[in-house]
Coordinates of C-alpha atoms and ligand atoms in Angstrom, one line a residue:
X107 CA -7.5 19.2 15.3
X108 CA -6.3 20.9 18.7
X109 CA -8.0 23.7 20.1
X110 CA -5.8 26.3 21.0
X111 CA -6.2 26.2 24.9
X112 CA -7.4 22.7 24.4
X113 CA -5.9 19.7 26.5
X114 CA -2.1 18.7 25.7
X115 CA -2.2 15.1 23.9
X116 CA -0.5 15.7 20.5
X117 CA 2.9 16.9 20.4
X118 CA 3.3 16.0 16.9
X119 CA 0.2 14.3 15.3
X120 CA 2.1 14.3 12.0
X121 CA 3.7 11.5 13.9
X122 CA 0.9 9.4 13.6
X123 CA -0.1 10.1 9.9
X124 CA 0.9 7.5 7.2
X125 CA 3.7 9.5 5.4
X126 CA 5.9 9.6 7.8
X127 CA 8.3 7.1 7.4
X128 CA 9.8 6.0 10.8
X129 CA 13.7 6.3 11.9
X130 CA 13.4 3.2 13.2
X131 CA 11.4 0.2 12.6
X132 CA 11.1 -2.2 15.4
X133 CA 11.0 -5.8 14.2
X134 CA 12.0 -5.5 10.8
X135 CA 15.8 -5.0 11.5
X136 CA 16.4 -8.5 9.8
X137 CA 14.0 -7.4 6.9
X138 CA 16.4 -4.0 6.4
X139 CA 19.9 -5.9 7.1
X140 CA 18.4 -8.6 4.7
X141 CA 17.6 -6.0 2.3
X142 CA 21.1 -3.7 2.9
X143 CA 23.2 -7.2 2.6
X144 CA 21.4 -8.1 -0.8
X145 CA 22.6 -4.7 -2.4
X146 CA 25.9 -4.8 -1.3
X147 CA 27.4 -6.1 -4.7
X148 CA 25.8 -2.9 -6.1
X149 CA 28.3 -0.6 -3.8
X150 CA 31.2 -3.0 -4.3
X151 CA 30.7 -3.8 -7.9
X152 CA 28.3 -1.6 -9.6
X153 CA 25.8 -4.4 -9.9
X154 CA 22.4 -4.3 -10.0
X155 CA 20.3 -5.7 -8.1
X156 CA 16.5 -7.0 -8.0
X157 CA 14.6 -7.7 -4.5
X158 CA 11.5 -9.1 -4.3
X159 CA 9.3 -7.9 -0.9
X160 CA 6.3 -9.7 0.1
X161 CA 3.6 -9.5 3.0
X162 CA 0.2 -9.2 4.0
X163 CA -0.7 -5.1 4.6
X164 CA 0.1 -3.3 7.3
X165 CA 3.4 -5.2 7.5
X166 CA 5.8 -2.3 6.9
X167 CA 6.7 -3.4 3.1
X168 CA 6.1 0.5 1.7
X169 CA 7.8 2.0 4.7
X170 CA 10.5 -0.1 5.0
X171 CA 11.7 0.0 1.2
X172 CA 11.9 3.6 1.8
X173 CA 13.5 3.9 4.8
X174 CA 16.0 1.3 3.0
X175 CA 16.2 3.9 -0.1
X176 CA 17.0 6.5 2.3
X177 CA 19.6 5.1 4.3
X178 CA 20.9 3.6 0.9
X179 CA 21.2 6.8 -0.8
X180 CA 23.2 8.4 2.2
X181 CA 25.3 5.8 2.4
X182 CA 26.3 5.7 -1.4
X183 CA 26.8 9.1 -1.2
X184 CA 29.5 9.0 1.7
X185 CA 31.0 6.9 -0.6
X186 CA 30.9 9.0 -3.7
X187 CA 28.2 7.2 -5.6
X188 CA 25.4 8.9 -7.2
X189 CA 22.1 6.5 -6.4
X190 CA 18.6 7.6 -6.9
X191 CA 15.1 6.4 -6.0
X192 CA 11.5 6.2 -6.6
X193 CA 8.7 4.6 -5.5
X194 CA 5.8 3.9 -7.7
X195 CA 2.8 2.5 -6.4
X196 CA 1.6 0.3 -9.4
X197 CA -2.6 0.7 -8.7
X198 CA -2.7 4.1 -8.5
X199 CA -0.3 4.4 -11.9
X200 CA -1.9 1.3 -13.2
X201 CA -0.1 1.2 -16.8
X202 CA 3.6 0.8 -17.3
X203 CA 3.2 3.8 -19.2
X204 CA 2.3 5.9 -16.2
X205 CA 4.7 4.1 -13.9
X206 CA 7.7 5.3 -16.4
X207 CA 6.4 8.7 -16.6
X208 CA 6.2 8.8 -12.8
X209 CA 10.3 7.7 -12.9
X210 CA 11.2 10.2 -15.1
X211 CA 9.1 13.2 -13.3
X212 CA 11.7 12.6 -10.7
X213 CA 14.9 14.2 -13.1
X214 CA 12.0 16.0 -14.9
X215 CA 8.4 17.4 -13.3
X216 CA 7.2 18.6 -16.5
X217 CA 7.9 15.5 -18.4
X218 CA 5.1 15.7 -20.8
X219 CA 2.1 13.2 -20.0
X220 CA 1.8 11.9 -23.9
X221 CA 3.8 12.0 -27.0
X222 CA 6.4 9.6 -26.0
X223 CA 6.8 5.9 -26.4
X224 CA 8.0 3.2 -24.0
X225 CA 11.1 2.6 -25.6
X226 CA 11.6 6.8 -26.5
X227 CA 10.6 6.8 -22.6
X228 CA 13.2 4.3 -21.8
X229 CA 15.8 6.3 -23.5
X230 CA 15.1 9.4 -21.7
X231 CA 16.0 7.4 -18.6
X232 CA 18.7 6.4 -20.1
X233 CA 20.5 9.2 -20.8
X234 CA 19.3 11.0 -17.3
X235 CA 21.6 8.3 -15.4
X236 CA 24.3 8.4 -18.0
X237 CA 24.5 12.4 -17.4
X238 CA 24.3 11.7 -13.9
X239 CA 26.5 8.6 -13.9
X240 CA 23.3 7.8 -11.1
X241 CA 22.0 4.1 -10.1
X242 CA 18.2 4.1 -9.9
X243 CA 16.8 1.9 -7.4
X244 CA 12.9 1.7 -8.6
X245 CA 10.5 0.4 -6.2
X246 CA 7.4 -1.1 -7.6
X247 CA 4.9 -1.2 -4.8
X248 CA 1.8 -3.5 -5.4
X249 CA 3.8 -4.7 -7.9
X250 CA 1.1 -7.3 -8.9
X251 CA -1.6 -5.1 -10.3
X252 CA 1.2 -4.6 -13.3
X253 CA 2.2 -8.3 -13.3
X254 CA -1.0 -9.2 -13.8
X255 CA -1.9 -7.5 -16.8
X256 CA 0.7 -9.4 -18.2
X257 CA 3.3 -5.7 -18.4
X258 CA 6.8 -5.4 -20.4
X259 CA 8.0 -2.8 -18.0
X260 CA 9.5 -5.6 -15.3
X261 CA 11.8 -7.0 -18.4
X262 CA 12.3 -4.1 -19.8
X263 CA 13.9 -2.4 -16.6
X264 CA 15.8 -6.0 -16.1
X265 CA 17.3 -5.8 -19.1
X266 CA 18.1 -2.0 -19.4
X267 CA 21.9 -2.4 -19.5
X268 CA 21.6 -5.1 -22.4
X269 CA 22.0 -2.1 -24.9
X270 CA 25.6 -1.2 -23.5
X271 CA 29.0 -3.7 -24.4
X272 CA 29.4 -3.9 -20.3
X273 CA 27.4 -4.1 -17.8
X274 CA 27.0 -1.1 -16.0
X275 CA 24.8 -1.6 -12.9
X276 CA 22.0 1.4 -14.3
X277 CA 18.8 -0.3 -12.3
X278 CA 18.2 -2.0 -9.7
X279 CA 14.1 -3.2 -9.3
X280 CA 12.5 -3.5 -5.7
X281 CA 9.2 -5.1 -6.1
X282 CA 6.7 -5.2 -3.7
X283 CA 3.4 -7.4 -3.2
X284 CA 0.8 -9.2 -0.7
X285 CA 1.8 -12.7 -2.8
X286 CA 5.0 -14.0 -3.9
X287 CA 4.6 -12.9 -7.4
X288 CA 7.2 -14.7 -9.2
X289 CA 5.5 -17.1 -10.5
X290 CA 4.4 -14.1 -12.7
X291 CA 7.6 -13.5 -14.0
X292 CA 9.0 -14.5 -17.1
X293 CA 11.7 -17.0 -17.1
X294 CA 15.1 -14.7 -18.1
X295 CA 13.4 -11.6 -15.9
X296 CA 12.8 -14.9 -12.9
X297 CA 16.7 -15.9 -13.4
X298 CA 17.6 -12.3 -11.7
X299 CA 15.3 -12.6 -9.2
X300 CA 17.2 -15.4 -7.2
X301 CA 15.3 -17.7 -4.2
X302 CA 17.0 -15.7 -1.7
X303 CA 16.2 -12.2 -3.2
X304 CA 12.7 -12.1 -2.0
X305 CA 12.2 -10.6 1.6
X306 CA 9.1 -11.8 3.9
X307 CA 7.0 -9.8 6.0
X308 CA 5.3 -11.8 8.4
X309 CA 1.8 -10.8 10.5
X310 CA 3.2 -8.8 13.7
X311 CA 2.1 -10.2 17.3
X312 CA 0.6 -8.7 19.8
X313 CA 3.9 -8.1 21.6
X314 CA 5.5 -6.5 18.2
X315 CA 2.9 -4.3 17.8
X316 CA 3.1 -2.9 21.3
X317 CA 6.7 -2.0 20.6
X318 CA 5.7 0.1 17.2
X319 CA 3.1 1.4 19.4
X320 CA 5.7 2.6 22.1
X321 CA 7.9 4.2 19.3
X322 CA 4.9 6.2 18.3
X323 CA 3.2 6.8 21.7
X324 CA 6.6 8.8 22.2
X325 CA 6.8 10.5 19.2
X326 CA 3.4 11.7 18.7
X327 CA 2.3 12.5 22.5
X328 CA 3.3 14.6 25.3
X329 CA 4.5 12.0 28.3
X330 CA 1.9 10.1 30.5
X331 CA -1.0 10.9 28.1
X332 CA -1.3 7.0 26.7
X333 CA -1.3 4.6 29.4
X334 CA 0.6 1.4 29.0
X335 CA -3.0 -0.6 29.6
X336 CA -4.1 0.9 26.4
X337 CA -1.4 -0.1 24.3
X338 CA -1.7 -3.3 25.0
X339 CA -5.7 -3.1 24.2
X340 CA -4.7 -1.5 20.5
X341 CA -2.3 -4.1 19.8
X342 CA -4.3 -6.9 21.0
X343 CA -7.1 -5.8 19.0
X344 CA -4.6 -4.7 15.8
X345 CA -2.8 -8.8 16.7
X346 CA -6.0 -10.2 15.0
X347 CA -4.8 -8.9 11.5
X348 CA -1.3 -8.1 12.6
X349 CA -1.5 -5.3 11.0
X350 CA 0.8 -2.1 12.2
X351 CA -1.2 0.8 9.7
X352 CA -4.4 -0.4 11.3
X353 CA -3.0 -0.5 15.2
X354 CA -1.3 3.4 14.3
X355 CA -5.0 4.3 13.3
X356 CA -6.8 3.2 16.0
X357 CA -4.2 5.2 18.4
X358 CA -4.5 8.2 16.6
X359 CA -8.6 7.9 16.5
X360 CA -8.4 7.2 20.4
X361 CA -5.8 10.4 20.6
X362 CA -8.3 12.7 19.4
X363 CA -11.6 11.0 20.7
X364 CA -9.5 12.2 24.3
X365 CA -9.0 15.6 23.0
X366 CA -12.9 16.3 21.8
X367 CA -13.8 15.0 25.5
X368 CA -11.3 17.7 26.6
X369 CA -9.4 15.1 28.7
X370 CA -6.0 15.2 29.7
X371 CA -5.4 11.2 29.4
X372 CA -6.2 8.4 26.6
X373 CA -8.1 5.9 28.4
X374 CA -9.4 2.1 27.2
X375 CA -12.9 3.4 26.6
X376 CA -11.4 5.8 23.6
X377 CA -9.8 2.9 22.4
X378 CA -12.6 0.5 22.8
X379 CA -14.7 3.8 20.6
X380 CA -11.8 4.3 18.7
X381 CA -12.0 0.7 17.7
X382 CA -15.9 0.7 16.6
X383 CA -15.3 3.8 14.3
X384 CA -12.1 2.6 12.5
X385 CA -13.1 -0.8 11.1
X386 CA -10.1 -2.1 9.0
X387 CA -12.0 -2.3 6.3
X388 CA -12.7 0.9 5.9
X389 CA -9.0 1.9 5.7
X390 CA -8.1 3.9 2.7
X391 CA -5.8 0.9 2.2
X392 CA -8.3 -1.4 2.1
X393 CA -10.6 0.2 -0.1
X394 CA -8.0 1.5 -2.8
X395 CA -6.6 -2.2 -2.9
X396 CA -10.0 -3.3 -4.9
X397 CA -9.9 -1.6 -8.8
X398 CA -12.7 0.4 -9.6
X399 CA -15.2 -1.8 -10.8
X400 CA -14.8 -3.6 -7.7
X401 CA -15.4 0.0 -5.6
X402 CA -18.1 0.6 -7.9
X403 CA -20.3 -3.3 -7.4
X404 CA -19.3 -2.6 -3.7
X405 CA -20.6 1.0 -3.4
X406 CA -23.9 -0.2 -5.3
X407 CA -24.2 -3.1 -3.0
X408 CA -23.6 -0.4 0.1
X409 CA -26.3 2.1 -1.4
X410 CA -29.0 -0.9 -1.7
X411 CA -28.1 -2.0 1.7
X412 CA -27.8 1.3 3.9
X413 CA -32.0 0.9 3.5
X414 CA -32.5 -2.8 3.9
X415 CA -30.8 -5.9 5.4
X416 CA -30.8 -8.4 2.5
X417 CA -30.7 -7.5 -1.3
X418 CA -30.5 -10.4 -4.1
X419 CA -28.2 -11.0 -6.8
X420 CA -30.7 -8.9 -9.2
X421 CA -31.7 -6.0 -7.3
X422 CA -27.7 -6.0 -6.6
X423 CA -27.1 -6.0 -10.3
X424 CA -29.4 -3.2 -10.9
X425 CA -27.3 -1.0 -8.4
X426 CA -24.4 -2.0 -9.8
X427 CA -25.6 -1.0 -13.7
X428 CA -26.5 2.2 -11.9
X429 CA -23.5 3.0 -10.6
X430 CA -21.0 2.3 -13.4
X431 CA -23.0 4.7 -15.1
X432 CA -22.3 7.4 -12.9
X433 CA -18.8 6.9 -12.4
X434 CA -18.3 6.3 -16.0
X435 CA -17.4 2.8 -15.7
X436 CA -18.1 -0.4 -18.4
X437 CA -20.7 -2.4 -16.8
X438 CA -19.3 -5.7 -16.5
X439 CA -21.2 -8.6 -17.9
X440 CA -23.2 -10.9 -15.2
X441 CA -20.5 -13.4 -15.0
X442 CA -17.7 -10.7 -14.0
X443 CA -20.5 -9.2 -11.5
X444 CA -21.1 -12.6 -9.9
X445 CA -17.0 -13.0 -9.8
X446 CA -17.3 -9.2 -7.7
X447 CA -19.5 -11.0 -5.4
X448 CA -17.5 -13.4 -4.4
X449 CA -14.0 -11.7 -4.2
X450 CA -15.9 -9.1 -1.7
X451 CA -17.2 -11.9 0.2
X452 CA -13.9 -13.2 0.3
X453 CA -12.2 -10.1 1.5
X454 CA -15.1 -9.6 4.2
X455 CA -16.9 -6.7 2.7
X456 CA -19.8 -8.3 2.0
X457 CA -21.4 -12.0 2.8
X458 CA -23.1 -14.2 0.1
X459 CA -25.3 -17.1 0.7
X460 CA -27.9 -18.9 -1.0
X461 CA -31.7 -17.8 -0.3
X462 CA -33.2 -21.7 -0.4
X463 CA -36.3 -22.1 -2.4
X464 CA -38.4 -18.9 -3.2
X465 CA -41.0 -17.6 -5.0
X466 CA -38.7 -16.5 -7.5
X467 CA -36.6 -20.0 -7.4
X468 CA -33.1 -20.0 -5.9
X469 CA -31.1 -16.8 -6.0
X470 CA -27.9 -15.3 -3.8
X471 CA -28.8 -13.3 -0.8
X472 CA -26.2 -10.5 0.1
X473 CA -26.4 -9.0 3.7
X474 CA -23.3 -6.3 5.3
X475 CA -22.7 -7.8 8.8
X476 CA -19.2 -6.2 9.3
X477 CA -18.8 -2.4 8.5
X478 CA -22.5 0.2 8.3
X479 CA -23.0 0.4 5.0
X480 CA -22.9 4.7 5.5
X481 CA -19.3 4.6 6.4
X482 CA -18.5 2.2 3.5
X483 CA -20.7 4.5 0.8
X484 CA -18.6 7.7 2.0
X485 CA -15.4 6.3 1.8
X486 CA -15.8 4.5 -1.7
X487 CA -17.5 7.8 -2.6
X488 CA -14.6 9.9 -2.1
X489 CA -12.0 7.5 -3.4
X490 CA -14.3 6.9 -6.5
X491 CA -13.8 11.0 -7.2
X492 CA -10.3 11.2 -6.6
Ligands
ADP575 N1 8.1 -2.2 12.3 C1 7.5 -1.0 12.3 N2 7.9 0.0 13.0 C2 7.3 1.2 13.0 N3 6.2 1.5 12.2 C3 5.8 0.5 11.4 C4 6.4 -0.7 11.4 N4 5.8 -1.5 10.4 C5 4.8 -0.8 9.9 N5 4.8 0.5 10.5 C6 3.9 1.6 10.1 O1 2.7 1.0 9.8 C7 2.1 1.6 8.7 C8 1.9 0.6 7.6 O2 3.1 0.3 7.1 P1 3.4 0.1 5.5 O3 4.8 0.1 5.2 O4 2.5 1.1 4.8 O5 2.8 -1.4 5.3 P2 2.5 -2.2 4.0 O6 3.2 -1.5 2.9 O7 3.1 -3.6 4.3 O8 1.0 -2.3 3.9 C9 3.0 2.8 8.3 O9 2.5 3.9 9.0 C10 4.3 2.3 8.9 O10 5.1 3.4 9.2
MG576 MG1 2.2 -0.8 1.2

């Protein structure tokens, strides 16, 4: 936070925080003219429309539907049509239940939480864009977590205007995901999701990311506070994920490491700080993209490992039974725990390997090379009590 009287970095660190969806969006202009070309038919025809957007994180998929929305909305209405929005985000409303409810809060904030069925739900919906002769664009974001547990509400929302004797354009679905999720789809809710519907966000390079980094630089500090050395450092060290959330961070963190020193000037050592503090790993992203019983084996694995370098399989286990007693969790049976193991090695969190022969006979030995296990405990703690 500034000190009144402190040094002048931060013009506007709202700038730099991740809600605020920029005007522009450097290196995605073919992604938004892709997206803005695909929806045309709905402006010219009152058809729907389903798009399909998929990259790794950091990509600009979340910030990019909306800007799209945005810009969509305000151009609909120049033109005297009535289009709505919302965005969803499918793991933090993980039942299709909760992702209706969280569409129809936007025509009603009181909608109540139970008492209503899908279909009476549905309805509701229904009759909100009929009052309001309104197109609903819906954006699913991390669309898989619902697509995986095999949800209705993707067909259902394709299907919407089956009820009426013409079609009437009502929804149009934007779904967004790390993987091409497709293959998840049914076949009729797959035939109006053509080839060309689905949108790809590569990995940004290092010269990509500089240019988000200028855009921001601008926005969020007063004039010759970064210098152009250290954007180049940020996104050469953000290139190795390409990863634009994670590049923002590490400017912001380097931003205020500046201010605490009371210096008038980000220099590469905040950056080269700024970088050992904000592991990528240990972005709210990153953490909230496991589901709980993953945050919970994870945080159990942290707690054993904050006091020792190596813990096994069992004493792992124990943690784990621990913790999913605390948080209120299942415990999951030794199979699914030995599955956790794996996906968090995979994902970096955590790496397994075999102990060789022991005293006890073979087991799994799990060390935490990447991220201090303190850090990881904190975060997962406070994302655990939300
Ligand atoms: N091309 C871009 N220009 C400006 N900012 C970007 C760009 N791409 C991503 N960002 C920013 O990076 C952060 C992550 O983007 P986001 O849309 O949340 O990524 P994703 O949903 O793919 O994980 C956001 O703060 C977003 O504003
Ligand atoms: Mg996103």
């Amino acid at each position: 936070m500034p000190r009144p009287g402190g040094p002048p970095i931060f013009k506007d660190v709202g700038k730099l925080s991740f809600d605020f969806v920029p005007e522009r969006m450097p290196h995605r202009e073919k992604q938004l003219k892709t997206l803005k070309s695909l929806f045309h038919p709905l402006m010219e025809a009152n058809l729907s429309q389903n798009a399909l957007l998929v990259g790794n994180v950091g990509t600009g998929k979340t910030h990019l539907s909306k800007r799209f929305c945005l810009d969509f909305e305000e151009f609909a209405r120049e033109r005297g049509k009535n289009v709505r929005w919302v965005l969803v985000n499918c793991r933090q409303r993980a039942t299709e239940d909760s992702v209706l409810l969280a569409i129809l809060k936007k025509w009603d904030d009181r909608f109540p939480e139970r008492g209503f069925s899908i279909p009476e739900k549905l309805n509701v919906l229904r009759k909100h864009l009929e009052r309001e002769r309104a197109h609903l664009i819906a954006v699913l974001d991390e669309a898989d977590v619902l697509l995986k547990k095999g949800s209705d509400l993707i067909y259902n929302l394709t299907r919407f205007d089956e009820e009426y004797q013409e079609p009437r354009g009502s929804i149009s679905l934007i779904l967004i995901s790390q993987r091409n999720i497709l293959s998840y789809l049914d076949r009729s809710t797959l035939s109006t999701f053509k080839r060309n519907n689905v949108v790809e966000f590569g990995k940004y390079n290092q010269a990509e990311l500089r240019d988000i980094l200028m855009d921001r630089v601008k926005l969020a500090f007063f004039p010759d506070v970064v210098r152009g050395e250290c954007l180049n450092l940020i996104a050469d060290i953000a290139s190795d994920y390409g990863d634009a959330r994670y590049a923002i961070e590490v400017l912001l963190r380097a931003g205020e490491l500046a201010l605490d020193e009371d210096m008038r000037e980000v220099v590469p050592e905040h950056v080269r700080e700024a970088r050992a503090t904000t592991h990528a790993l240990l972005s709210e992203e990153a953490l909230e993209s496991l589901d709980r019983p993953k945050m919970i084996a994870l945080l159990a694995l942290a707690r054993k490992l904050e006091k020792k370098a190596y813990v096994t399989t069992g004493e792992a286990e124990e943690a784990y039974a621990l913790a999913s007693e605390e948080f209120g969790e299942r415990k999951r049976g030794h199979t699914q725990f030995w599955k956790y193991i794996q996906d968090l090695d995979a994902l970096g969190f955590i790496e397994a390997k075999p102990s060789g022969e022991g005293v006890t006979g073979k087991t799994t030995i799990i060390s935490m090379q990447e991220v201090p296990a303190r850090s990881l405990i904190e975060s997962l703690e406070a994302s655990l009590l939300k």
